[in-house]
PDB file of C-alpha atoms in Angstrom:
ATOM      1  CA  MET H   4     106.923  60.404  79.042  1.00  0.00           C
ATOM      2  CA  ALA H   5     103.947  62.605  80.097  1.00  0.00           C
ATOM      3  CA  GLU H   6     105.087  66.695  80.894  1.00  0.00           C
ATOM      4  CA  SER H   7     105.757  67.151  84.590  1.00  0.00           C
ATOM      5  CA  VAL H   8     103.020  69.499  86.466  1.00  0.00           C
ATOM      6  CA  PRO H   9     105.312  72.931  87.252  1.00  0.00           C
ATOM      7  CA  ARG H  10     105.247  73.912  90.882  1.00  0.00           C
ATOM      8  CA  VAL H  11     104.180  77.524  91.246  1.00  0.00           C
ATOM      9  CA  GLY H  12     104.932  79.318  94.228  1.00  0.00           C
ATOM     10  CA  LEU H  13     102.529  82.441  94.345  1.00  0.00           C
ATOM     11  CA  PHE H  14     103.925  85.344  95.755  1.00  0.00           C
ATOM     12  CA  VAL H  15     100.685  87.090  96.897  1.00  0.00           C
ATOM     13  CA  THR H  16     102.309  90.719  97.797  1.00  0.00           C
ATOM     14  CA  CYS H  17     101.478  92.469 100.709  1.00  0.00           C
ATOM     15  CA  LEU H  18      99.260  95.037  98.833  1.00  0.00           C
ATOM     16  CA  VAL H  19      97.010  91.995  97.728  1.00  0.00           C
ATOM     17  CA  ASP H  20      97.088  90.073 100.928  1.00  0.00           C
ATOM     18  CA  THR H  21      95.899  93.461 103.152  1.00  0.00           C
ATOM     19  CA  PHE H  22      93.661  95.164 100.751  1.00  0.00           C
ATOM     20  CA  ARG H  23      92.894  92.854  98.022  1.00  0.00           C
ATOM     21  CA  PRO H  24      92.934  88.965  98.704  1.00  0.00           C
ATOM     22  CA  SER H  25      90.510  88.574  95.442  1.00  0.00           C
ATOM     23  CA  VAL H  26      93.551  89.368  93.413  1.00  0.00           C
ATOM     24  CA  GLY H  27      95.534  86.358  94.788  1.00  0.00           C
ATOM     25  CA  LEU H  28      92.771  83.818  94.686  1.00  0.00           C
ATOM     26  CA  SER H  29      91.905  84.779  91.315  1.00  0.00           C
ATOM     27  CA  ALA H  30      95.667  84.660  90.345  1.00  0.00           C
ATOM     28  CA  LEU H  31      95.562  80.927  91.736  1.00  0.00           C
ATOM     29  CA  GLN H  32      92.894  80.073  90.048  1.00  0.00           C
ATOM     30  CA  VAL H  33      93.984  81.248  86.583  1.00  0.00           C
ATOM     31  CA  LEU H  34      97.056  79.550  87.388  1.00  0.00           C
ATOM     32  CA  GLU H  35      95.759  76.267  88.424  1.00  0.00           C
ATOM     33  CA  ALA H  36      93.431  76.163  85.181  1.00  0.00           C
ATOM     34  CA  ALA H  37      96.649  76.834  83.371  1.00  0.00           C
ATOM     35  CA  GLY H  38      97.811  73.435  84.428  1.00  0.00           C
ATOM     36  CA  CYS H  39     100.112  74.303  87.336  1.00  0.00           C
ATOM     37  CA  SER H  40     100.122  73.209  90.720  1.00  0.00           C
ATOM     38  CA  VAL H  41     100.130  76.254  92.877  1.00  0.00           C
ATOM     39  CA  VAL H  42     101.418  76.703  96.464  1.00  0.00           C
ATOM     40  CA  VAL H  43     101.524  79.799  98.474  1.00  0.00           C
ATOM     41  CA  PRO H  44     104.380  79.760 101.236  1.00  0.00           C
ATOM     42  CA  GLU H  45     103.537  80.782 104.459  1.00  0.00           C
ATOM     43  CA  GLY H  46     106.823  82.224 105.237  1.00  0.00           C
ATOM     44  CA  GLN H  47     106.475  85.093 102.433  1.00  0.00           C
ATOM     45  CA  THR H  48     106.618  88.755 103.690  1.00  0.00           C
ATOM     46  CA  CYS H  49     106.629  92.129 101.304  1.00  0.00           C
ATOM     47  CA  CYS H  50     109.294  91.814  98.832  1.00  0.00           C
ATOM     48  CA  GLY H  51     111.179  94.777 100.603  1.00  0.00           C
ATOM     49  CA  GLN H  52     110.827  97.164  97.957  1.00  0.00           C
ATOM     50  CA  PRO H  53     109.664 100.064 100.198  1.00  0.00           C
ATOM     51  CA  ALA H  54     112.729  99.308 102.242  1.00  0.00           C
ATOM     52  CA  ASP H  55     115.088  99.344  99.303  1.00  0.00           C
ATOM     53  CA  ASN H  56     113.546 102.358  97.800  1.00  0.00           C
ATOM     54  CA  SER H  57     113.811 104.389 101.021  1.00  0.00           C
ATOM     55  CA  GLY H  58     117.834 103.068 101.383  1.00  0.00           C
ATOM     56  CA  ASP H  59     117.269 100.755 104.470  1.00  0.00           C
ATOM     57  CA  VAL H  60     119.368  98.344 102.401  1.00  0.00           C
ATOM     58  CA  ALA H  61     119.759  96.161 105.719  1.00  0.00           C
ATOM     59  CA  THR H  62     116.139  95.454 105.945  1.00  0.00           C
ATOM     60  CA  ALA H  63     115.771  94.786 102.434  1.00  0.00           C
ATOM     61  CA  ARG H  64     118.502  92.361 102.476  1.00  0.00           C
ATOM     62  CA  ALA H  65     116.787  90.153 105.401  1.00  0.00           C
ATOM     63  CA  VAL H  66     113.605  90.330 103.770  1.00  0.00           C
ATOM     64  CA  ALA H  67     115.263  88.907 100.493  1.00  0.00           C
ATOM     65  CA  ARG H  68     117.009  86.363 102.459  1.00  0.00           C
ATOM     66  CA  GLY H  69     113.450  85.124 103.942  1.00  0.00           C
ATOM     67  CA  LEU H  70     112.110  85.236 100.407  1.00  0.00           C
ATOM     68  CA  ILE H  71     114.779  82.988  98.904  1.00  0.00           C
ATOM     69  CA  ARG H  72     114.200  80.379 101.686  1.00  0.00           C
ATOM     70  CA  ALA H  73     110.024  80.111 101.421  1.00  0.00           C
ATOM     71  CA  PHE H  74     110.584  79.930  97.381  1.00  0.00           C
ATOM     72  CA  GLU H  75     113.401  77.657  97.308  1.00  0.00           C
ATOM     73  CA  ASP H  76     111.660  74.443  96.436  1.00  0.00           C
ATOM     74  CA  CYS H  77     109.493  75.720  93.544  1.00  0.00           C
ATOM     75  CA  ASP H  78     110.082  75.530  90.124  1.00  0.00           C
ATOM     76  CA  TYR H  79     108.646  79.232  89.076  1.00  0.00           C
ATOM     77  CA  VAL H  80     107.480  82.081  91.580  1.00  0.00           C
ATOM     78  CA  VAL H  81     104.751  84.258  89.992  1.00  0.00           C
ATOM     79  CA  ALA H  82     103.315  87.267  91.644  1.00  0.00           C
ATOM     80  CA  PRO H  83     100.331  89.559  90.266  1.00  0.00           C
ATOM     81  CA  SER H  84     102.475  92.708  90.397  1.00  0.00           C
ATOM     82  CA  GLY H  85     104.803  93.998  87.806  1.00  0.00           C
ATOM     83  CA  SER H  86     106.998  96.024  90.623  1.00  0.00           C
ATOM     84  CA  CYS H  87     107.267  93.075  93.098  1.00  0.00           C
ATOM     85  CA  ALA H  88     108.288  90.617  90.443  1.00  0.00           C
ATOM     86  CA  SER H  89     110.672  93.349  89.477  1.00  0.00           C
ATOM     87  CA  THR H  90     112.492  93.693  92.812  1.00  0.00           C
ATOM     88  CA  LEU H  91     112.896  89.720  92.856  1.00  0.00           C
ATOM     89  CA  ARG H  92     114.333  89.544  89.720  1.00  0.00           C
ATOM     90  CA  HIS H  93     116.132  92.768  89.159  1.00  0.00           C
ATOM     91  CA  ARG H  94     117.118  93.933  92.937  1.00  0.00           C
ATOM     92  CA  TYR H  95     117.844  90.391  94.684  1.00  0.00           C
ATOM     93  CA  PRO H  96     120.728  89.599  92.891  1.00  0.00           C
ATOM     94  CA  VAL H  97     122.525  93.150  93.653  1.00  0.00           C
ATOM     95  CA  LEU H  98     121.283  93.095  97.204  1.00  0.00           C
ATOM     96  CA  LEU H  99     122.804  90.057  97.926  1.00  0.00           C
ATOM     97  CA  ALA H 100     125.839  90.156  95.648  1.00  0.00           C
ATOM     98  CA  ASP H 101     128.343  90.326  98.164  1.00  0.00           C
ATOM     99  CA  ASP H 102     126.796  87.482 100.490  1.00  0.00           C
ATOM    100  CA  PRO H 103     128.879  84.039  99.307  1.00  0.00           C
ATOM    101  CA  ALA H 104     125.947  82.012 100.856  1.00  0.00           C
ATOM    102  CA  LEU H 105     123.016  83.346  99.238  1.00  0.00           C
ATOM    103  CA  ALA H 106     124.441  85.470  96.060  1.00  0.00           C
ATOM    104  CA  GLU H 107     123.738  82.484  93.577  1.00  0.00           C
ATOM    105  CA  PRO H 108     120.365  81.492  95.390  1.00  0.00           C
ATOM    106  CA  ALA H 109     119.100  85.285  94.574  1.00  0.00           C
ATOM    107  CA  ARG H 110     120.226  85.014  91.273  1.00  0.00           C
ATOM    108  CA  ALA H 111     118.585  81.350  90.953  1.00  0.00           C
ATOM    109  CA  LEU H 112     115.398  83.321  92.351  1.00  0.00           C
ATOM    110  CA  ALA H 113     115.605  86.010  89.936  1.00  0.00           C
ATOM    111  CA  GLY H 114     115.803  83.604  86.986  1.00  0.00           C
ATOM    112  CA  LYS H 115     112.432  81.850  88.117  1.00  0.00           C
ATOM    113  CA  THR H 116     110.280  84.523  89.144  1.00  0.00           C
ATOM    114  CA  HIS H 117     107.816  86.299  86.532  1.00  0.00           C
ATOM    115  CA  GLU H 118     104.859  88.728  86.931  1.00  0.00           C
ATOM    116  CA  LEU H 119     101.547  86.535  86.033  1.00  0.00           C
ATOM    117  CA  THR H 120     100.656  87.933  82.668  1.00  0.00           C
ATOM    118  CA  CYS H 121     103.818  87.332  81.562  1.00  0.00           C
ATOM    119  CA  PHE H 122     104.032  83.723  82.971  1.00  0.00           C
ATOM    120  CA  LEU H 123     100.598  82.825  81.465  1.00  0.00           C
ATOM    121  CA  ALA H 124     101.532  84.264  77.894  1.00  0.00           C
ATOM    122  CA  ASP H 125     105.491  83.750  77.669  1.00  0.00           C
ATOM    123  CA  VAL H 126     106.398  80.888  79.322  1.00  0.00           C
ATOM    124  CA  LEU H 127     103.165  78.542  79.395  1.00  0.00           C
ATOM    125  CA  ASP H 128     101.604  79.940  75.986  1.00  0.00           C
ATOM    126  CA  HIS H 129      98.394  79.598  77.840  1.00  0.00           C
ATOM    127  CA  VAL H 130      95.029  80.858  76.223  1.00  0.00           C
ATOM    128  CA  PRO H 131      92.212  81.365  78.702  1.00  0.00           C
ATOM    129  CA  ALA H 132      89.188  79.216  77.813  1.00  0.00           C
ATOM    130  CA  GLY H 133      85.554  79.411  78.390  1.00  0.00           C
ATOM    131  CA  MET H 134      85.829  83.016  80.101  1.00  0.00           C
ATOM    132  CA  ALA H 135      82.931  85.448  79.375  1.00  0.00           C
ATOM    133  CA  TRP H 136      83.315  89.418  80.553  1.00  0.00           C
ATOM    134  CA  PRO H 137      80.834  91.851  78.158  1.00  0.00           C
ATOM    135  CA  GLY H 138      81.994  95.179  78.427  1.00  0.00           C
ATOM    136  CA  VAL H 139      84.583  97.955  77.417  1.00  0.00           C
ATOM    137  CA  ALA H 140      87.910  98.024  79.194  1.00  0.00           C
ATOM    138  CA  VAL H 141      90.994 100.448  79.237  1.00  0.00           C
ATOM    139  CA  TYR H 142      94.257  98.888  80.228  1.00  0.00           C
ATOM    140  CA  HIS H 143      96.668 100.530  82.337  1.00  0.00           C
ATOM    141  CA  ASP H 144     100.193  99.865  82.132  1.00  0.00           C
ATOM    142  CA  SER H 145     102.515 100.586  85.357  1.00  0.00           C
ATOM    143  CA  CYS H 146     105.438 101.616  84.958  1.00  0.00           C
ATOM    144  CA  ALA H 147     107.667  99.052  86.744  1.00  0.00           C
ATOM    145  CA  GLY H 148     105.852  96.075  84.504  1.00  0.00           C
ATOM    146  CA  LEU H 149     106.552  98.163  81.346  1.00  0.00           C
ATOM    147  CA  ARG H 150     109.528  99.363  81.727  1.00  0.00           C
ATOM    148  CA  GLU H 151     111.285  96.962  83.927  1.00  0.00           C
ATOM    149  CA  LEU H 152     109.855  93.802  82.733  1.00  0.00           C
ATOM    150  CA  GLY H 153     108.465  94.730  79.336  1.00  0.00           C
ATOM    151  CA  ILE H 154     104.800  94.122  80.245  1.00  0.00           C
ATOM    152  CA  LYS H 155     102.918  95.417  77.497  1.00  0.00           C
ATOM    153  CA  ALA H 156     101.197  93.023  74.905  1.00  0.00           C
ATOM    154  CA  GLN H 157     100.836  89.962  77.338  1.00  0.00           C
ATOM    155  CA  PRO H 158      97.779  91.162  79.212  1.00  0.00           C
ATOM    156  CA  ARG H 159      96.237  91.998  76.216  1.00  0.00           C
ATOM    157  CA  ARG H 160      96.865  88.938  74.425  1.00  0.00           C
ATOM    158  CA  LEU H 161      95.279  87.134  77.638  1.00  0.00           C
ATOM    159  CA  LEU H 162      92.586  89.275  77.385  1.00  0.00           C
ATOM    160  CA  ALA H 163      91.721  89.160  74.181  1.00  0.00           C
ATOM    161  CA  ALA H 164      90.668  85.580  74.712  1.00  0.00           C
ATOM    162  CA  VAL H 165      87.938  86.454  77.185  1.00  0.00           C
ATOM    163  CA  GLU H 166      84.383  86.601  75.388  1.00  0.00           C
ATOM    164  CA  GLY H 167      82.395  89.679  75.244  1.00  0.00           C
ATOM    165  CA  LEU H 168      85.405  92.237  76.130  1.00  0.00           C
ATOM    166  CA  THR H 169      86.998  95.047  74.198  1.00  0.00           C
ATOM    167  CA  VAL H 170      90.360  96.457  75.404  1.00  0.00           C
ATOM    168  CA  LEU H 171      91.154  99.989  74.449  1.00  0.00           C
ATOM    169  CA  ASP H 172      94.217 102.125  74.919  1.00  0.00           C
ATOM    170  CA  ALA H 173      93.953 105.626  76.622  1.00  0.00           C
ATOM    171  CA  ALA H 174      95.762 108.353  74.723  1.00  0.00           C
ATOM    172  CA  GLU H 175      98.602 108.301  77.041  1.00  0.00           C
ATOM    173  CA  PRO H 176      98.391 104.425  78.093  1.00  0.00           C
ATOM    174  CA  GLU H 177     102.296 104.784  79.352  1.00  0.00           C
ATOM    175  CA  GLU H 178     102.201 107.643  81.505  1.00  0.00           C
ATOM    176  CA  CYS H 179     102.747 106.902  85.038  1.00  0.00           C
ATOM    177  CA  CYS H 180      99.562 107.140  87.676  1.00  0.00           C
ATOM    178  CA  GLY H 181     101.532 108.671  90.371  1.00  0.00           C
ATOM    179  CA  PHE H 182     101.298 105.895  92.745  1.00  0.00           C
ATOM    180  CA  GLY H 183     105.073 104.583  92.537  1.00  0.00           C
ATOM    181  CA  GLY H 184     105.327 103.134  96.014  1.00  0.00           C
ATOM    182  CA  THR H 185     106.991 105.197  98.553  1.00  0.00           C
ATOM    183  CA  PHE H 186     106.625 108.096  95.663  1.00  0.00           C
ATOM    184  CA  ALA H 187     103.119 108.725  96.624  1.00  0.00           C
ATOM    185  CA  VAL H 188     104.166 109.408 100.302  1.00  0.00           C
ATOM    186  CA  LYS H 189     107.209 111.538  99.713  1.00  0.00           C
ATOM    187  CA  TYR H 190     105.382 113.765  97.135  1.00  0.00           C
ATOM    188  CA  PRO H 191     101.918 113.819  97.444  1.00  0.00           C
ATOM    189  CA  GLU H 192     100.992 116.905  95.548  1.00  0.00           C
ATOM    190  CA  VAL H 193     103.004 115.753  92.612  1.00  0.00           C
ATOM    191  CA  SER H 194     101.530 112.349  92.854  1.00  0.00           C
ATOM    192  CA  THR H 195      97.847 113.929  93.095  1.00  0.00           C
ATOM    193  CA  ARG H 196      98.479 115.708  89.843  1.00  0.00           C
ATOM    194  CA  MET H 197      99.706 112.655  88.203  1.00  0.00           C
ATOM    195  CA  VAL H 198      96.502 110.633  88.909  1.00  0.00           C
ATOM    196  CA  GLU H 199      94.376 113.288  88.302  1.00  0.00           C
ATOM    197  CA  ALA H 200      95.855 113.212  84.711  1.00  0.00           C
ATOM    198  CA  LYS H 201      95.683 109.642  84.497  1.00  0.00           C
ATOM    199  CA  ALA H 202      91.905 109.208  85.757  1.00  0.00           C
ATOM    200  CA  SER H 203      91.039 112.334  83.015  1.00  0.00           C
ATOM    201  CA  ASP H 204      92.803 110.007  80.057  1.00  0.00           C
ATOM    202  CA  LEU H 205      90.860 106.887  81.318  1.00  0.00           C
ATOM    203  CA  GLU H 206      87.417 108.780  81.286  1.00  0.00           C
ATOM    204  CA  ALA H 207      88.068 110.182  78.094  1.00  0.00           C
ATOM    205  CA  THR H 208      88.151 106.542  76.026  1.00  0.00           C
ATOM    206  CA  GLY H 209      84.788 106.171  77.130  1.00  0.00           C
ATOM    207  CA  ALA H 210      85.447 102.755  78.759  1.00  0.00           C
ATOM    208  CA  ASP H 211      83.249 101.358  81.729  1.00  0.00           C
ATOM    209  CA  LEU H 212      86.133  99.203  83.302  1.00  0.00           C
ATOM    210  CA  VAL H 213      89.910 100.074  84.270  1.00  0.00           C
ATOM    211  CA  LEU H 214      92.135  97.136  84.213  1.00  0.00           C
ATOM    212  CA  GLY H 215      95.850  96.850  85.156  1.00  0.00           C
ATOM    213  CA  GLY H 216      98.301  94.357  86.831  1.00  0.00           C
ATOM    214  CA  ASP H 217      99.651  96.369  89.991  1.00  0.00           C
ATOM    215  CA  LEU H 218      97.555  97.017  92.777  1.00  0.00           C
ATOM    216  CA  GLY H 219      99.035 100.044  93.734  1.00  0.00           C
ATOM    217  CA  CYS H 220      98.419 101.928  90.829  1.00  0.00           C
ATOM    218  CA  LEU H 221      94.782 100.671  90.587  1.00  0.00           C
ATOM    219  CA  LEU H 222      94.031 101.595  94.255  1.00  0.00           C
ATOM    220  CA  ASN H 223      95.364 105.147  93.408  1.00  0.00           C
ATOM    221  CA  ILE H 224      93.310 105.345  90.047  1.00  0.00           C
ATOM    222  CA  ALA H 225      90.135 104.175  91.805  1.00  0.00           C
ATOM    223  CA  GLY H 226      90.475 106.460  94.334  1.00  0.00           C
ATOM    224  CA  ARG H 227      90.983 109.516  92.028  1.00  0.00           C
ATOM    225  CA  LEU H 228      88.214 108.317  89.958  1.00  0.00           C
ATOM    226  CA  ARG H 229      85.616 108.279  92.738  1.00  0.00           C
ATOM    227  CA  ARG H 230      86.889 111.725  94.248  1.00  0.00           C
ATOM    228  CA  ARG H 231      86.431 112.987  90.804  1.00  0.00           C
ATOM    229  CA  GLY H 232      82.829 112.209  91.094  1.00  0.00           C
ATOM    230  CA  GLY H 233      83.099 111.730  86.909  1.00  0.00           C
ATOM    231  CA  ARG H 234      81.136 108.865  84.641  1.00  0.00           C
ATOM    232  CA  PRO H 235      81.292 105.663  86.839  1.00  0.00           C
ATOM    233  CA  MET H 236      84.305 103.291  85.946  1.00  0.00           C
ATOM    234  CA  GLU H 237      84.736 100.080  87.727  1.00  0.00           C
ATOM    235  CA  VAL H 238      88.484  99.143  88.497  1.00  0.00           C
ATOM    236  CA  ARG H 239      89.790  95.982  88.871  1.00  0.00           C
ATOM    237  CA  HIS H 240      93.060  93.638  88.536  1.00  0.00           C
ATOM    238  CA  VAL H 241      93.304  91.811  85.357  1.00  0.00           C
ATOM    239  CA  ALA H 242      93.566  88.418  87.297  1.00  0.00           C
ATOM    240  CA  GLU H 243      89.965  88.921  88.691  1.00  0.00           C
ATOM    241  CA  VAL H 244      88.776  89.056  84.969  1.00  0.00           C
ATOM    242  CA  LEU H 245      90.675  86.211  83.535  1.00  0.00           C
ATOM    243  CA  ALA H 246      89.355  84.556  86.521  1.00  0.00           C
ATOM    244  CA  GLY H 247      85.889  85.553  85.750  1.00  0.00           C
ATOM    245  CA  ALA H 248      85.504  87.056  89.699  1.00  0.00           C
ATOM    246  CA  ARG H 249      82.301  89.136  88.627  1.00  0.00           C
ATOM    247  CA  HIS H 250      80.861  88.358  92.254  1.00  0.00           C
ATOM    248  CA  VAL H 251      83.942  90.282  93.454  1.00  0.00           C
ATOM    249  CA  PRO H 252      82.818  94.278  94.085  1.00  0.00           C
ATOM    250  CA  PRO H 253      85.166  96.745  91.961  1.00  0.00           C
ATOM    251  CA  ILE H 254      88.064  98.623  93.734  1.00  0.00           C
ATOM    252  CA  GLY H 255      86.875 101.335  95.514  1.00  0.00           C
ATOM    253  CA  ALA H 256      83.512 100.195  95.646  1.00  0.00           C
ATOM    254  CA  PRO H 257      82.043 100.540  99.500  1.00  0.00           C
ATOM    255  CA  GLY H 258      84.079  98.210 101.802  1.00  0.00           C
ATOM    256  CA  GLU H 259      86.891  98.307  99.154  1.00  0.00           C
ATOM    257  CA  GLY H 260      90.174 100.575  99.749  1.00  0.00           C
ATOM    258  CA  ALA H 261      91.159 103.064  97.266  1.00  0.00           C
ATOM    259  CA  GLY H 262      93.921 105.761  97.361  1.00  0.00           C
ATOM    260  CA  ARG H 263      93.892 109.289  96.430  1.00  0.00           C
TER     261      ARG H 263
END
């Protein structure tokens, strides 16, 4: 009997939707190439992390309830973001633990939610084929993905299959870039010092491309690299490289968004 095709709900994320739709389109392309049937529910919203981090529990719960309904008929939920995937996996069961109608659905959603590279590498055991991207890249490990979801080897394993691409590590690959969602808003001076150190570390590798799995980090890093005015480095989401989206301008290019 033939195996059924997994129905994957793509959780686009608000940053991708607002600043970098090519990441969502690339994620969809990569998932379809891996053999998935992909849907993008119209009812999805922000994951609620900003509200949750700011102590607005009522709003975070309301958002969680909406996303549970939006993705209830999907076998898996996949997000091109470690921080958003972690919110669904780790925070929703806590936020709705005392809701008799949604406590179990929240746990079910958490159990079927994955970050993009984790899903491709760990769940599907997918190896990209026919993709080439000549160059030298350095990979940035985002805090939420690394510390909350254990994302480290997965993106590197996928990128190793991209022809012509060499992936390096910075001297301090696990140091925070200073974005941290609302952290960058609450503590801008500290955030700027952190992203300055991150940009310096990335430039020192000699790579011509910065890759990562969380758009917030990449926007922040791209903005700082541009303001430093040093050696040019392209900044891109890992999904764009796995989809071969070379036609898309790098983050921070004219007309593209970038942070501090």
